[in-house]
Amino acid sequence: MRALYWNGVNDLRVGTVKDPEIINPRDAILRVSLSTTCGSDLHFIDGYIPTMKSGDVIGHEFMGVIEEIGPEVKRLAKGDRVVVPSFIVCGQCWYCQHSLYSLCDNTHPKPELQAPLLGGHTTAGIYGYTHAFGGYAGAHAQYVRVPFADNDCFKVPDGVADDTALFLSDAAPTGYMGADFCNIQPGDTVAVWGCGGVGLMAQQSARLMGAERVIAIDRFPERLQMAREHAGSETIDYTAVDSVLETLMEMTGGRGPDACIDAVGMEAHGTGPQYAYDRVKQALRLETDRGQALREAVMACRKGGTLSVLGVYGLIDKFPMGAIMNKGMTVRSAQQHGQAYMDRLLSHAQKGELNPAYLATHRFSLEDGPRGYDMFKHKTDGCVRAVFAP
Amino acid sequence: MASNILAIRPRESLRRGGHSSGVSAGEAMQGIGWIPVALSAALIVSGLAGRKKGAVALALTACAGMAAASAGYGVPLHRGRADNKGRSGTAGATPEVERAITIGKTADELRRLWLAPGTLPQLVAGFATLHPAGDGRMRWEIRTPLGRAYQWESEIVDGPGGGVGWRSLPGAAIPNEGSVRFDAAPNDRGTVATLHVRFDPPGGALGEGLLQLLGTTPLNLVADNALRRFKSLVETGEIPTTERQPAARATTR
């Protein structure tokens, strides 16, 4: 089959690789209909995250059609149109049974590459996203193997188009979870740093959960426009104001937002040697805007409010723990527990309450994958997400 | 903390920087050369931003932290040096490790599944090849990267605390013994499985073979992986794997 793979730092290629096969009895093989880029992919493409191997097929946000099922798959059949959350979960461990799916104990085949960096703990495995996160082949390909298919494939109802279902794989559940963390009450104002796919989904989700106002913070005009048009957010261009903090305080009558969602991150993930990179990078740009996002969110949040962290971090310096403590804040964070939200997300999509298809600003054949990632990385032509069809 | 490996008693002799069992010899993985990259970047920082004296210290601290982390866990950094150092440091010590994991099954279920034919060979695959030899005996075979093979047979014995034990038969190339015991975990957490492995038990000889063996894979990693595989096998019926998957290279795992 054809697949997009990581050949080396800033070197993506499309080539022919062997087809995936059923290995374990609960596996399924999915014929990929659509897959899309994620900002977190850029970190290993740029060489900031280690544990990639030349030839790794990448991609963790996708949907498609069941092609083949293993002997222990009970709830799926060939031809089912499904969306697959990015984290592979067993459905049976203590974490899965407590809906903490991205913490699944049983889907990481290479724990020795990750456990040392998380105090001996491991996350669930992810498709196409470094060997520290399991080393599973990714979904920018014609076919992908989906372990524990009964838990990880969700049938897409009629009336929900492929390009809507696609974003229920990662961007939508991540944003939705971030809003869910905020325990939104009537009258609440939610501020969201970042208007990429996840940030926009968090804004729409906050609305769906009853937020009175949503305030979005970014610097790209086309993304701020999307926030206004699709999520009904008020917007702050942080390059156009003296102080985001003061602007937010003015907009909220001096209270501060009831909840603050960080959908920016530090261009880093929770694995090892990139910790060093993060710190060097922070050192290189001590006043970086990205470094400021999380701190700004802490400082702006009202007393007793919630900080919801979706951005990915390694180690962060000058984290204002004193403000969190003295303001009695609640901090919530996780990689996406997509399986916990998928029924609700599909229902919202079916009713037209959540339509993330607008994130698909640019479409490519899989053969043009490297060019798609290049446009996505440089935000060329207002690119929010590049979508690939094999 | 439920369901996680607890490092209860990793003996000092096993604290070796070294290989990760997830990377076989000859496989290239991005990230091995990270410390030099970070150091170079730190030097650039010092040149570009002399006013930020903290920057270099910051970067160096990060590097030191990584090195420390890798020393205890087998992240593939400083591979050669750690091995050489480790070899001389290990001689004369007793390689022994105890690790635990929490599994969502009862103690009775775990005891039955541990003893089921075919379980143990799956748990130590990649470290040793096991063949049932009748009467509960197992034939073990370990190959070093240089191709030298060590074999021995083991028998099942009662383990401490009502657990299941095994020990190598007299004349084994690498005398060893081990046991696993199953104790109830709090509330709905299931059962704690504690694995104890000891090579060269009293009366045995610690030979060159053992040193080669431990140079290949740190014993605490073998124990951790065996417990994780056991947990996955009994909780889900399968062990997670990336074998035979697509990738644009010869060894696709």
XYZ file of C-alpha atoms in Angstrom, chain A residues 1-5 13-20 30 32 35 57-58 138-144 365-370 388-390, chain B residues 246-248:
37
model
C 0.000 0.000 0.000
C 0.982 3.655 -0.189
C 1.843 5.476 3.018
C 3.309 8.756 4.259
C 6.348 8.111 6.405
C 8.121 10.788 2.037
C 5.405 8.771 0.378
C 6.274 5.198 -0.488
C 5.056 1.665 -0.855
C 5.035 -0.451 2.310
C 3.518 -3.831 3.146
C -0.168 -3.906 4.033
C -1.062 -4.175 7.715
C -9.401 -0.128 8.419
C -8.608 4.863 5.499
C -6.728 11.480 7.656
C 4.256 5.614 9.003
C 2.741 8.684 10.709
C 0.067 5.543 11.627
C -2.968 6.296 9.503
C -1.620 8.448 6.670
C -1.866 5.314 4.554
C -4.358 3.293 2.568
C -4.877 0.870 5.454
C -4.225 0.871 9.190
C -4.106 13.251 -2.132
C -1.891 11.124 0.097
C 0.783 11.393 -2.586
C 0.985 15.129 -1.815
C 1.311 14.499 1.927
C 4.725 16.155 2.331
C -5.433 13.609 3.009
C -7.433 11.121 0.970
C -5.440 7.986 0.086
C 3.902 -1.581 7.888
C 6.971 0.657 7.853
C 9.385 1.793 5.179
